[in-house]
Short mmCIF file of C-alpha atoms and ligand atoms in Angstrom, two decimals:
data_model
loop_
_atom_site.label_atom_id
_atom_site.label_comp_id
_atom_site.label_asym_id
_atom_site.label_seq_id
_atom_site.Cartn_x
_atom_site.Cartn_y
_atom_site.Cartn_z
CA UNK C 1 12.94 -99.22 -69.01
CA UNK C 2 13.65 -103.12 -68.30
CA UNK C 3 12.50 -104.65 -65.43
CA UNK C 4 15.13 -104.88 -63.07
CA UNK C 5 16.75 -107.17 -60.03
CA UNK C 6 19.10 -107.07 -57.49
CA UNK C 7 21.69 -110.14 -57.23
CA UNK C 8 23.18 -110.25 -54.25
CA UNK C 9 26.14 -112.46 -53.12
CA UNK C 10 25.41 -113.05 -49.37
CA UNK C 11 27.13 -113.94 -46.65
CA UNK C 12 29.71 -111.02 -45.54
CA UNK C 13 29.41 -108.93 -42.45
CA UNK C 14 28.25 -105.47 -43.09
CA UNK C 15 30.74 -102.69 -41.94
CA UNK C 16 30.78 -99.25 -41.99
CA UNK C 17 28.89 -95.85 -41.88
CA UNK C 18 25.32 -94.79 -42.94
CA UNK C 19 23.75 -91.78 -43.48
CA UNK C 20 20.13 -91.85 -42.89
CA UNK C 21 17.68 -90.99 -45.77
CA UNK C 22 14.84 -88.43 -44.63
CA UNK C 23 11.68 -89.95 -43.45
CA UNK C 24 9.58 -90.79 -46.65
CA UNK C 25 6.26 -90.75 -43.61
CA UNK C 26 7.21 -87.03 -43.25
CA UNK C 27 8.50 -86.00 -46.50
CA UNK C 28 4.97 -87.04 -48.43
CA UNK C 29 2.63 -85.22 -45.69
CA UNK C 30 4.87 -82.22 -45.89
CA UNK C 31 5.00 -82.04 -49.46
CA UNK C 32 0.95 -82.29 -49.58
CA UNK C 33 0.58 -79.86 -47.02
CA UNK C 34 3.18 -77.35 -48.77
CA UNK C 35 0.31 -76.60 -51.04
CA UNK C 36 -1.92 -75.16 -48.41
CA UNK C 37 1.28 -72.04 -47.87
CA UNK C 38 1.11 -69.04 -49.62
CA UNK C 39 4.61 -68.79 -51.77
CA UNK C 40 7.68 -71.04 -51.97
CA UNK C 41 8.30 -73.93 -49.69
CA UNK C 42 11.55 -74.94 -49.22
CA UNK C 43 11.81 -78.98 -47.93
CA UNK C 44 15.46 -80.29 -47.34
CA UNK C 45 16.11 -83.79 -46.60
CA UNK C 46 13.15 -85.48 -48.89
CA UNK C 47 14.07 -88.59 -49.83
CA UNK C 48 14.48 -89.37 -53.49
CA UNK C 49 12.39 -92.07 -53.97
CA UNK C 50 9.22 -92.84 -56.75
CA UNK C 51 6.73 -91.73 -53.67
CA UNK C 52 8.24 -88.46 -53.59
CA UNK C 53 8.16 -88.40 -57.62
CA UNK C 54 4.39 -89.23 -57.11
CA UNK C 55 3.86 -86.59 -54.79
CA UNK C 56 5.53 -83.75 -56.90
CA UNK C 57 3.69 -85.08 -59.93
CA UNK C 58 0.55 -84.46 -58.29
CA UNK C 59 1.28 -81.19 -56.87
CA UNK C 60 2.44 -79.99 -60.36
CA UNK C 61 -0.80 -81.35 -61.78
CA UNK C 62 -2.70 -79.09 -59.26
CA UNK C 63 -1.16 -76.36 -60.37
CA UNK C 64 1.74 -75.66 -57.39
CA UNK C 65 5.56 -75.41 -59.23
CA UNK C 66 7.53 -78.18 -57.54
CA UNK C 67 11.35 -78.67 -58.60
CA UNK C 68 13.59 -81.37 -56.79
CA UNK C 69 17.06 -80.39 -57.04
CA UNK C 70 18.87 -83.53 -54.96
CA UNK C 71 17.31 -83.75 -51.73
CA UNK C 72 15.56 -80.55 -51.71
CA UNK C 73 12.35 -79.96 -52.98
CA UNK C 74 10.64 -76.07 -53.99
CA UNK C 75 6.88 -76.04 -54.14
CA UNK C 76 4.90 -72.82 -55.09
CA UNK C 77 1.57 -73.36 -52.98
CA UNK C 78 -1.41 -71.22 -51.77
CA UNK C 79 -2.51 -70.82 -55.77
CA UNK C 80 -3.87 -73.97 -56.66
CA UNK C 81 -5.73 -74.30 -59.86
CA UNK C 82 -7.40 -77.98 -59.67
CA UNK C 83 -8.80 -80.02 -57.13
CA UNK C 84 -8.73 -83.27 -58.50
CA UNK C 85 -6.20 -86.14 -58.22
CA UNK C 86 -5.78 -88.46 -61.45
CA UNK C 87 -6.53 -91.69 -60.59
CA UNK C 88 -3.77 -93.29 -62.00
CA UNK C 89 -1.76 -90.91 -59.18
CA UNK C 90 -4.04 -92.09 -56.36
CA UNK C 91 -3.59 -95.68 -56.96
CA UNK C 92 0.89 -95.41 -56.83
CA UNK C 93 0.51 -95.07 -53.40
CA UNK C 94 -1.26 -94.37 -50.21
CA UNK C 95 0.03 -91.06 -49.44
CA UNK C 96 -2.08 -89.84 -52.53
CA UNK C 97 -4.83 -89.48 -49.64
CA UNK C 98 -2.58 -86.87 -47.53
CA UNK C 99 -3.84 -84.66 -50.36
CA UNK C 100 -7.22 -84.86 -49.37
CA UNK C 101 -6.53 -82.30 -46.17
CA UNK C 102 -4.37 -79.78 -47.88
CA UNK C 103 -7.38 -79.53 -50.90
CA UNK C 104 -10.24 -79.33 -48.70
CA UNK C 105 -8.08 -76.79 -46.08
CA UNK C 106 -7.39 -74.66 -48.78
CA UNK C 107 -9.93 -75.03 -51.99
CA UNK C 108 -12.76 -76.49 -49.53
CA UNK C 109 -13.01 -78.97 -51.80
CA UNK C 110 -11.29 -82.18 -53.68
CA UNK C 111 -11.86 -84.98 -56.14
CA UNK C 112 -10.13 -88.25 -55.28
CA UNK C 113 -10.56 -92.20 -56.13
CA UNK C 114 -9.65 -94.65 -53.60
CA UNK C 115 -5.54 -94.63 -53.10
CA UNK C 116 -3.11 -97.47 -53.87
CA UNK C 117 0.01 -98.02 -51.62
CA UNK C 118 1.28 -101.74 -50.61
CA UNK C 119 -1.51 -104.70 -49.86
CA UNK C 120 -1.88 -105.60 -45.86
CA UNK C 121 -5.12 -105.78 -45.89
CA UNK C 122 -7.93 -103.79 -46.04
CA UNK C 123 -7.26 -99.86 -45.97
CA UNK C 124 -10.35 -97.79 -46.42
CA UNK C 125 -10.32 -94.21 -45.98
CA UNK C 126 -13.80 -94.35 -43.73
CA UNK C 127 -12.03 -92.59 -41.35
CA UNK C 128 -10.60 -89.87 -42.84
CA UNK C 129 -14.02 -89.07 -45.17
CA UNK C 130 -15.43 -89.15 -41.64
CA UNK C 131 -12.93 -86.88 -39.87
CA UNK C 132 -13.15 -84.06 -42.84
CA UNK C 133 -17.30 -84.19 -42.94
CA UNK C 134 -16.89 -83.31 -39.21
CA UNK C 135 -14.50 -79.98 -40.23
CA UNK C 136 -18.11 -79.43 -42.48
CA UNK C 137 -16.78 -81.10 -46.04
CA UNK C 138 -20.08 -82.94 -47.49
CA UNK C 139 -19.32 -85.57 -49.48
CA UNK C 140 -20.73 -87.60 -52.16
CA UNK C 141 -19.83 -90.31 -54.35
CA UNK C 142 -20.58 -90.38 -58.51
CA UNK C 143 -19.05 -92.00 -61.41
CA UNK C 144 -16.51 -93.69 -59.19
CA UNK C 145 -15.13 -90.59 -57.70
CA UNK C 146 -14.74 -89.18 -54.33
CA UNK C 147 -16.48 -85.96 -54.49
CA UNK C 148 -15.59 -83.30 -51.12
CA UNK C 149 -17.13 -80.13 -50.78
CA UNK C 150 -16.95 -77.43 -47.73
CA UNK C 151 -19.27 -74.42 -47.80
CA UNK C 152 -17.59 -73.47 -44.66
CA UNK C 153 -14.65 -75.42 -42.21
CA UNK C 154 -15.55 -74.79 -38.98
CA UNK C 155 -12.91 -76.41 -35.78
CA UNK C 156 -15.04 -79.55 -33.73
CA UNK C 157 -14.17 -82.08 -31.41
CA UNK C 158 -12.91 -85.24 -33.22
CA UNK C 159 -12.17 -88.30 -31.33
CA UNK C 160 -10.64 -91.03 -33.43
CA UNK C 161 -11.92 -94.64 -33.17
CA UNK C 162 -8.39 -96.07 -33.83
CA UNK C 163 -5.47 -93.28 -33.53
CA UNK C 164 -4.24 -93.37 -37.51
CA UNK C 165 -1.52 -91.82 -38.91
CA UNK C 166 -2.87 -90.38 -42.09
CA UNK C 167 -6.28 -89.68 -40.45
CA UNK C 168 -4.49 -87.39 -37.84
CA UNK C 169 -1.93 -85.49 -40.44
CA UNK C 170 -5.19 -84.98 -42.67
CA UNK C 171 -7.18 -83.69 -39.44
CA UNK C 172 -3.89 -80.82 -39.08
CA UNK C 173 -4.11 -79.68 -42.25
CA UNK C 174 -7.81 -78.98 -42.94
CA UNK C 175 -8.37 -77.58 -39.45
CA UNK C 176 -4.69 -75.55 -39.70
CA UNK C 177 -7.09 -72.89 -41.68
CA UNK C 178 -11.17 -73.94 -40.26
CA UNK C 179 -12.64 -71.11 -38.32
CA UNK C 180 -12.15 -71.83 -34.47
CA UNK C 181 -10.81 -74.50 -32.84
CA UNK C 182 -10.55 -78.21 -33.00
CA UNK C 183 -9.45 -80.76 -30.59
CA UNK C 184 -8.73 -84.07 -31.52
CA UNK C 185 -8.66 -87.11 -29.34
CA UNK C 186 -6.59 -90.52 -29.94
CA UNK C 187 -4.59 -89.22 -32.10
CA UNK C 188 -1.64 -90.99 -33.64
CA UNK C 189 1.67 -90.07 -31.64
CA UNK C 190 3.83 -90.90 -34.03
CA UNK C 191 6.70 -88.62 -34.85
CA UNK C 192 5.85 -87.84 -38.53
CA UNK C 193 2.67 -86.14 -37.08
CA UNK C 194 4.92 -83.83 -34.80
CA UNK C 195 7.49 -83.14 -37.88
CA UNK C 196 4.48 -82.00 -39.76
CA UNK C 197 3.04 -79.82 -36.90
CA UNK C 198 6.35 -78.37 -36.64
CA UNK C 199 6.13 -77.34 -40.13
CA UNK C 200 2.96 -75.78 -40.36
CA UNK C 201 3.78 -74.20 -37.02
CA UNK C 202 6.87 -72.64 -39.09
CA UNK C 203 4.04 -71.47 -42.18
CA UNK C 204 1.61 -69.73 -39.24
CA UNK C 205 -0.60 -72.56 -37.87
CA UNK C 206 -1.16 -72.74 -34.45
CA UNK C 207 -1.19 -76.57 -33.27
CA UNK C 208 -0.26 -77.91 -29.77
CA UNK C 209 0.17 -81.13 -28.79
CA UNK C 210 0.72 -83.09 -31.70
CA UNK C 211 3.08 -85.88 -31.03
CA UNK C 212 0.35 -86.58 -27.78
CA UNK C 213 -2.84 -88.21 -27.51
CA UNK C 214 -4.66 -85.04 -27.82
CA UNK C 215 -3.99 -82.23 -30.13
CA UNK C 216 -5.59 -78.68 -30.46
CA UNK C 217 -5.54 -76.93 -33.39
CA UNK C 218 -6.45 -73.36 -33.43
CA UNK C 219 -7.42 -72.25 -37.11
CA UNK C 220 -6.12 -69.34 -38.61
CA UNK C 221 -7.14 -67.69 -42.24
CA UNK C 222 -3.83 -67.93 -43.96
CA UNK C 223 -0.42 -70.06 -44.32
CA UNK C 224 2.66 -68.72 -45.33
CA UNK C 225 5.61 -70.75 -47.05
CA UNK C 226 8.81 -71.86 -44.83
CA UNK C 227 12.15 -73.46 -44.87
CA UNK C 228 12.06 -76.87 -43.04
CA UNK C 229 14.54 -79.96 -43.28
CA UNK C 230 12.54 -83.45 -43.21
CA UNK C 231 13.13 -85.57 -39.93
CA UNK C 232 15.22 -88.81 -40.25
CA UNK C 233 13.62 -92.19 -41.88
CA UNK C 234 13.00 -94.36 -38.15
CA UNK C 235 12.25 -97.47 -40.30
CA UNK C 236 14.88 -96.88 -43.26
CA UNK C 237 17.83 -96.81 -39.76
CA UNK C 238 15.97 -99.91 -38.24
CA UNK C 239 15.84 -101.56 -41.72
CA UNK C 240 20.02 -101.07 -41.72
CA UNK C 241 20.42 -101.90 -38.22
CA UNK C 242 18.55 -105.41 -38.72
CA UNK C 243 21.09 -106.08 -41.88
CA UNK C 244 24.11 -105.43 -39.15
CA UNK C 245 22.60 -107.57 -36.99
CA UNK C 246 21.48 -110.31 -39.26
CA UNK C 247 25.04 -110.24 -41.62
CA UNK C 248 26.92 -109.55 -38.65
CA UNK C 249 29.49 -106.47 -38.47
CA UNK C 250 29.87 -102.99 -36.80
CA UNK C 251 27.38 -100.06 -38.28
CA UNK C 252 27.12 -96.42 -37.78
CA UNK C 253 24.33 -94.68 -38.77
CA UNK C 254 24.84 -90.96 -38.80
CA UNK C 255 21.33 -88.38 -38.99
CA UNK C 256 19.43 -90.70 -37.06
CA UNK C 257 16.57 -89.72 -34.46
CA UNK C 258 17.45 -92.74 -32.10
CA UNK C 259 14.80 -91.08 -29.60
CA UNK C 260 11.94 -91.87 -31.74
CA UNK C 261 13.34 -95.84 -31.90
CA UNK C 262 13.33 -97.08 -28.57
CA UNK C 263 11.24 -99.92 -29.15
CA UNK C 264 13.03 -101.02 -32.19
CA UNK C 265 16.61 -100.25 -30.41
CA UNK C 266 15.10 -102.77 -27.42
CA UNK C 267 14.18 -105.29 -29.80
CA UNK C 268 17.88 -105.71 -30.70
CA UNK C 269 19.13 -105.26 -27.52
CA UNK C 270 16.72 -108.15 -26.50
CA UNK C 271 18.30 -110.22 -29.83
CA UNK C 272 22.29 -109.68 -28.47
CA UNK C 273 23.76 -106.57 -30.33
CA UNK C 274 25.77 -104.13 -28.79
CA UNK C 275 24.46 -101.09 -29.24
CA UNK C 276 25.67 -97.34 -28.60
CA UNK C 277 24.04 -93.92 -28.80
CA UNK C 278 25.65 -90.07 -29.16
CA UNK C 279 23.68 -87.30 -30.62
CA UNK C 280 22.13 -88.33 -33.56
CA UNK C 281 24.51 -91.92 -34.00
CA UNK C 282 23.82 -95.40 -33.55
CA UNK C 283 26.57 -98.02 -33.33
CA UNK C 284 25.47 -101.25 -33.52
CA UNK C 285 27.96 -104.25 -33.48
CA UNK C 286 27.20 -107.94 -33.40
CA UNK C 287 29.04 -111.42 -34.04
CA UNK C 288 28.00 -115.00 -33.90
CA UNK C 289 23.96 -115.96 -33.28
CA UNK C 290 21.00 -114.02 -32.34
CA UNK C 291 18.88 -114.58 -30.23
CA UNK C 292 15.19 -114.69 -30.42
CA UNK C 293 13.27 -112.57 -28.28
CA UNK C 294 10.11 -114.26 -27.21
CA UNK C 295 7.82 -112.25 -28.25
CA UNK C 296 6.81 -108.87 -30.39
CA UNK C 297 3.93 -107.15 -30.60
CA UNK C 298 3.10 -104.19 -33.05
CA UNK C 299 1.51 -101.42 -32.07
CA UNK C 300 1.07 -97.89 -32.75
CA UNK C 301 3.77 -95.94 -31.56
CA UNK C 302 5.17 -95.40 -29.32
CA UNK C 303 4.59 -99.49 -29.43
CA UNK C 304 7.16 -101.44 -31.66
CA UNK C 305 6.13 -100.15 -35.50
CA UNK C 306 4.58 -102.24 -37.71
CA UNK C 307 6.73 -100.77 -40.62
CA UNK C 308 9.78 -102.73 -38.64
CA UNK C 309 8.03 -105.99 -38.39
CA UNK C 310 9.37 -107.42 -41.90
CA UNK C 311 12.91 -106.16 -41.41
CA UNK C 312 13.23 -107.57 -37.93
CA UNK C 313 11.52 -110.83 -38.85
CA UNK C 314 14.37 -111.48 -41.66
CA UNK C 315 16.80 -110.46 -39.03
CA UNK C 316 15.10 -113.46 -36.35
CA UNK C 317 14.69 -115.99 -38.76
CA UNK C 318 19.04 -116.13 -39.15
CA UNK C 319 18.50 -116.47 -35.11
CA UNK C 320 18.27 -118.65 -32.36
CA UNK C 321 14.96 -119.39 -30.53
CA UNK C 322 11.07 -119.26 -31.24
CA UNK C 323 9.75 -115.83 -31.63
CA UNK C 324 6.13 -115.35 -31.45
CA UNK C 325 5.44 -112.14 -33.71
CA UNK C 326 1.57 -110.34 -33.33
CA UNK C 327 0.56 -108.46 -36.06
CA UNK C 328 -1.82 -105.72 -34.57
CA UNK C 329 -2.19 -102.67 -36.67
CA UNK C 330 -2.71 -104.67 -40.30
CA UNK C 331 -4.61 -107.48 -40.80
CA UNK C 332 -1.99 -109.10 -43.57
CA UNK C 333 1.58 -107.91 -43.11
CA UNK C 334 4.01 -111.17 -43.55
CA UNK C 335 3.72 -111.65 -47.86
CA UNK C 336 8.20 -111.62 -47.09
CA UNK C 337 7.31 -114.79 -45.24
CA UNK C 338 7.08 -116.95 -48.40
CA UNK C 339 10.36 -115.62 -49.85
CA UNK C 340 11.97 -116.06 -46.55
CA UNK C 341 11.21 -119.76 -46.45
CA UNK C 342 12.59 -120.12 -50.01
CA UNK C 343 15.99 -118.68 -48.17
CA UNK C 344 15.65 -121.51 -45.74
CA UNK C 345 13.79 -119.67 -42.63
CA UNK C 346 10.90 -121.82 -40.62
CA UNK C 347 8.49 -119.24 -39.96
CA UNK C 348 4.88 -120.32 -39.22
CA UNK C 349 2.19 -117.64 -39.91
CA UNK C 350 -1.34 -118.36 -38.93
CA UNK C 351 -3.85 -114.57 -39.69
CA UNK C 352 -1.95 -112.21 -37.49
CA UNK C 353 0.40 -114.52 -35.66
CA UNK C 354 4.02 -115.64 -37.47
CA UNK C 355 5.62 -118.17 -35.17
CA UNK C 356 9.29 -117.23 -36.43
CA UNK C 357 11.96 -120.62 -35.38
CA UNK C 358 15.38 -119.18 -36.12
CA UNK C 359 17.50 -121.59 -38.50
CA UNK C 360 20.45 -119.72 -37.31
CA UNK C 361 21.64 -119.81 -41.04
CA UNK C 362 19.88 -119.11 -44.61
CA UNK C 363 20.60 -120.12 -48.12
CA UNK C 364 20.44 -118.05 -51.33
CA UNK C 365 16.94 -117.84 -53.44
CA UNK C 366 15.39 -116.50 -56.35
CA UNK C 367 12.79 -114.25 -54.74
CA UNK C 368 10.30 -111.50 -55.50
CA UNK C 369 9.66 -108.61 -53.10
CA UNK C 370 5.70 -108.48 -52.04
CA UNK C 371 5.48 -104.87 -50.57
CA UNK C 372 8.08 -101.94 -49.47
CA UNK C 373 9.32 -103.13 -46.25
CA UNK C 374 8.53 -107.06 -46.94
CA UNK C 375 11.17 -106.05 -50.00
CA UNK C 376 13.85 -104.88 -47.53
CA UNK C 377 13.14 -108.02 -45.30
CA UNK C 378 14.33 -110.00 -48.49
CA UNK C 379 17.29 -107.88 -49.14
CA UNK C 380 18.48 -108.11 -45.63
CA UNK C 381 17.53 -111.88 -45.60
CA UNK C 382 19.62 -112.03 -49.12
CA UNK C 383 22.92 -109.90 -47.66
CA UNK C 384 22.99 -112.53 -44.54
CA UNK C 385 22.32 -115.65 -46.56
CA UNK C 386 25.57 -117.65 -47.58
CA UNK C 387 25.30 -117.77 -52.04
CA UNK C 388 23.68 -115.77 -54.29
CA UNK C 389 20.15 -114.53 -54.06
CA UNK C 390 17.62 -112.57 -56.75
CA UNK C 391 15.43 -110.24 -55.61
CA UNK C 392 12.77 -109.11 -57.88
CA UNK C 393 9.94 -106.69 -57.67
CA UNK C 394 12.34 -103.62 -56.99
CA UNK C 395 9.60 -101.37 -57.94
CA UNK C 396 8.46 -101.75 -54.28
CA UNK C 397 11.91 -100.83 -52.54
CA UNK C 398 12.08 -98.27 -54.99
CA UNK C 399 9.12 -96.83 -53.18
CA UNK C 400 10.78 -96.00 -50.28
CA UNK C 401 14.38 -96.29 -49.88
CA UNK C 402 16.67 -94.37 -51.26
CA UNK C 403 19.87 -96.44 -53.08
CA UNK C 404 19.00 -100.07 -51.23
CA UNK C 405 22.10 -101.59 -52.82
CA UNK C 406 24.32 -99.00 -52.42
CA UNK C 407 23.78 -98.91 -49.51
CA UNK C 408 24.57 -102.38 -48.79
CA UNK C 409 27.92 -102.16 -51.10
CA UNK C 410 28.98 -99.05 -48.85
CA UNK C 411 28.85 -101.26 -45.71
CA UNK C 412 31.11 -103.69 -47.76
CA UNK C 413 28.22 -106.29 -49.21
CA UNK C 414 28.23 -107.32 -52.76
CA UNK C 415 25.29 -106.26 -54.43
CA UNK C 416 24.24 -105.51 -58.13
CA UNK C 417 21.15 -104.07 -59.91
CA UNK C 418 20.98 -105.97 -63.53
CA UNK C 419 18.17 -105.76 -65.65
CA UNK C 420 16.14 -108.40 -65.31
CA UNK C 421 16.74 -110.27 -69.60
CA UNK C 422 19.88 -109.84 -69.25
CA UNK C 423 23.08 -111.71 -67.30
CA UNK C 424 24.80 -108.67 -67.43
CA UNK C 425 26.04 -105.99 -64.66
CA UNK C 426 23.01 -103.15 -65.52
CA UNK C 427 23.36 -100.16 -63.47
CA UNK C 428 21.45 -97.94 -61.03
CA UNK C 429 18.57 -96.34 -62.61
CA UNK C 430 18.97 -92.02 -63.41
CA UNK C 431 17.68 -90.09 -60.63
CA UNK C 432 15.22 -87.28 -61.88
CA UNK C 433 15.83 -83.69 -61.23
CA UNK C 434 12.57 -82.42 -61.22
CA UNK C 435 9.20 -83.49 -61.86
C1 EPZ B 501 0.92 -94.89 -42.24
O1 EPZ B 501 -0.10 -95.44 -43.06
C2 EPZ B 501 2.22 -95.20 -42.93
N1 EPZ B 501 2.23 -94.56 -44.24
C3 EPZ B 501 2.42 -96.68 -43.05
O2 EPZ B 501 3.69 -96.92 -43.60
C4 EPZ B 501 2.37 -97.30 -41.66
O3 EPZ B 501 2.44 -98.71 -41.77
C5 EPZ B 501 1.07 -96.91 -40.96
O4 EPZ B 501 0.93 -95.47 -40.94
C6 EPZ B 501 1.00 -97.38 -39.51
O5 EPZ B 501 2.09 -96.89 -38.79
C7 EPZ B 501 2.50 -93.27 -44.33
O6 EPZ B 501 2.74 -92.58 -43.36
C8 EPZ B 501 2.56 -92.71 -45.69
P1 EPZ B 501 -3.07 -95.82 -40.51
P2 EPZ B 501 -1.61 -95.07 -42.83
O7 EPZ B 501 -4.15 -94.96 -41.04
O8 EPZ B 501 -1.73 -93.65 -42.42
C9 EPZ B 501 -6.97 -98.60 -40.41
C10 EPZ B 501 5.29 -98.01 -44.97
O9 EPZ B 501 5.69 -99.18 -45.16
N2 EPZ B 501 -7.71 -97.49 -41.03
O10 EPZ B 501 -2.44 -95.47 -39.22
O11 EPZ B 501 -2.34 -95.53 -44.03
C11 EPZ B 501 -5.98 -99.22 -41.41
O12 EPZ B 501 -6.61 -100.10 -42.28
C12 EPZ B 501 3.83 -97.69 -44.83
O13 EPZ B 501 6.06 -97.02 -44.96
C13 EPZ B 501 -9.09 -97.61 -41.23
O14 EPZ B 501 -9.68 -98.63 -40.89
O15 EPZ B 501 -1.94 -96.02 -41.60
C14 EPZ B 501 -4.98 -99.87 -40.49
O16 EPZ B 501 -5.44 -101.13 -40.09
C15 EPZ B 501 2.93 -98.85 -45.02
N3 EPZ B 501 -9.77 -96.58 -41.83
C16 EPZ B 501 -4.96 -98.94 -39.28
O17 EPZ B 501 -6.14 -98.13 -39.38
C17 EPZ B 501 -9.14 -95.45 -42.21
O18 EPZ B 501 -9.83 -94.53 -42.74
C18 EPZ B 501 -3.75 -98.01 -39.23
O19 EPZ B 501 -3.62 -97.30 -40.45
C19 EPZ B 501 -7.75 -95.31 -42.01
C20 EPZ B 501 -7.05 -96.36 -41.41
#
């Protein structure tokens, strides 16, 4: 298929309704660990997006039946034939490595290379070979492959050096089915490790705490499949929310957890919107300039998310203000900077530090998206700018949100996906019914 673009003419307030995607941080843990259950999962709410696509290619390639059918997704675990991951799977994305837990939970034993996933930096995956070797996996290393082997999982105490996301959702699902108990210290608190305990609650496991700093995970011998409905996509409704605020407008987002975004609902608070909350809606509403906020730190949560830190960086730079903005969690997170300039912005960035100067106004560009949320800073960047901008490199957005520009032409902006040889209309790309 062609490469393809978005072009974008900028420069209209955004109004109108949203309904938010399901978390693409849940949906790829949960479909991972819906190999370790015993029959046929049932996950509503997955996103469609090429992650997922990844994710149900592998799990067919291990041997578990998955079938997407809109945004619900069947997998036939608990009879896995392989334990390797291709490496040409491992390197689409980073969520190739949630596989690692499910495989050595349930086949005590798996076969990986290291995983792909957007550039901020070094990732290794020292922590989670670590975390696994201390549920009793040995591992070893030959012919440039990842080799993990259990004799036996036996429950320990794991404390985490840094509290990661994927190291904690592996950590659930090998010691959801290790003999005993483990507890696990400094754990990540995000909410996509609670929506997975809640799952594998629902298929038998017996995890507490997760969502907390500690969680204890008693092991049990078997899983059984469930019925579960993915939570809402935090960054995908902050990632909207910044294009209200940036375009200007009145948003709705309907589906949305706003009691997992407190940070990021301060954050615009801090920058002037209005903003209202009932149930599971978020009205945000905002005219004339924004207004920096001093400063913003990312942490991990329930700290401002570092998945937000591109969106609400586009949204500053069409501000008022200096806004100092720390990087904390990755060590190079602000490759949207350059594309942002190109748009006009005067952002500064110096290793983790991006001194943002808001220009109160940006201009159209030809630009190229760098990563998956540094793509939606451009396309929010793009829908505020006055004149017609390119993005490029859709392959990233494509990633992890589901529909960016129609999105943005259901809240009223004018936006159109064109192959990238031609000066013609193009249209969106076919959605695949099953992998
Ligand atoms: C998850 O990545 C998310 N991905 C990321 O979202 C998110 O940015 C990140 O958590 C932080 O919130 C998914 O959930 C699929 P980490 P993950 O392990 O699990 C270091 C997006 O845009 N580290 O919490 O890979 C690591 O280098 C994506 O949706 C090690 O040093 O993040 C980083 O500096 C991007 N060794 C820090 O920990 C390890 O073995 C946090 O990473 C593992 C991690």
């Amino acid at each position: 298929m062609a490469e393809e673009m978005l072009r974008f003419r900028g420069g209209r307030p955004l109004r109108g309704e949203v309904t938010v995607q399901g978390a693409k941080n849940s949906a790829l843990p949960l479909l991972a660990a819906a190999l370790l259950c015993s029959g046929e999962s049932i996950l509503h709410n997955v996103p469609r997006l090429t992650d997922t696509w990844t994710a149900c290619r592998i799990l067919n390639r291990l041997g578990c039946r998955c079938r997407a059918a809109g945004n619900t997704v069947t997998v036939q675990g608990g009879d896995v034939g392989g334990c390797e991951i291709p490496d040409a799977d491992m390197r689409k994305m980073r969520s190739s490595i949630m596989f690692l837990g499910p495989l050595i939970g349930l086949k005590h034993a798996c076969i990986l290379t290291m995983p792909g996933g957007c550039e901020l930096g070094p990732r290794p995956i020292d922590m989670h070979l670590d975390a696994v070797r201390r549920l009793g996996a040995q591992i070893t290393e030959s012919g440039g492959k990842i080799h993990c082997q259990a004799a036996r999982l036996r429950g320990a105490k794991i404390a985490l050096s840094y509290p990661s996301v994927g190291v904690t959702e592996n950590v659930l699902t090998v010691a959801a089915l290790a003999e005993g108990e483990t507890v696990l210290t400094n754990a990540a608190r995000e909410p996509e490790i609670a929506d997975l305990a809640r799952f594998l609650n629902a298929c038998g496991a017996r995890i507490s705490g997760a969502g907390e700093g500690t969680v204890v995970i008693e092991g049990v011998s078997q899983l059984h499949a469930a019925e579960y409905t993915v939570m809402p996509d935090r960054i995908a409704a902050m990632t909207w929310l910044c294009a209200g605020a940036a375009a200007g407008g009145e948003l709705c987002l309907r589906g949305a957890a706003p009691g997992d975004m407190e940070s990021c609902l301060s954050v615009l608070e801090a920058a002037g919107c209005r903003l209202g909350v009932c149930g599971d809606r978020i009205y945000l509403s905002h005219s004339g300039v924004l207004r920096c906020p001093r400063r913003l730190l990312t942490m991990p949560y329930p700290g401002f998310p570092t998945d937000a830190q591109a969106p609400v960086t586009a949204m500053l730079a069409t501000g008022s203000g200096t806004c100092v903005v720390e990087e904390t969690v990755f060590e190079s997170r602000y490759k949207h900077v350059g594309g942002l300039m190109q748009m006009g912005a005067d952002i500064r960035v110096s290793g983790r530090i991006a001194v943002v100067n808001g220009v109160r106004a940006l201009h159209g560009a030809d630009v190229t998206a760098p990563d998956l949320r540094g793509g939606a800073a451009l396309g929010i960047a793009a829908a505020a700018a006055e004149g017609e901008s390119l993005l490029r490199g859709l392959h990233h957005i494509d990633r992890g949100y589901e529909d960016f520009a129609g999105v943005f032409n259901s809240l009223g902006a004018e936006v159109r996906r064109c192959p990238i040889l031609s000066a013609g209309g193009g249209k969106m790309p076919a959605e695949p019914q099953s992998c």
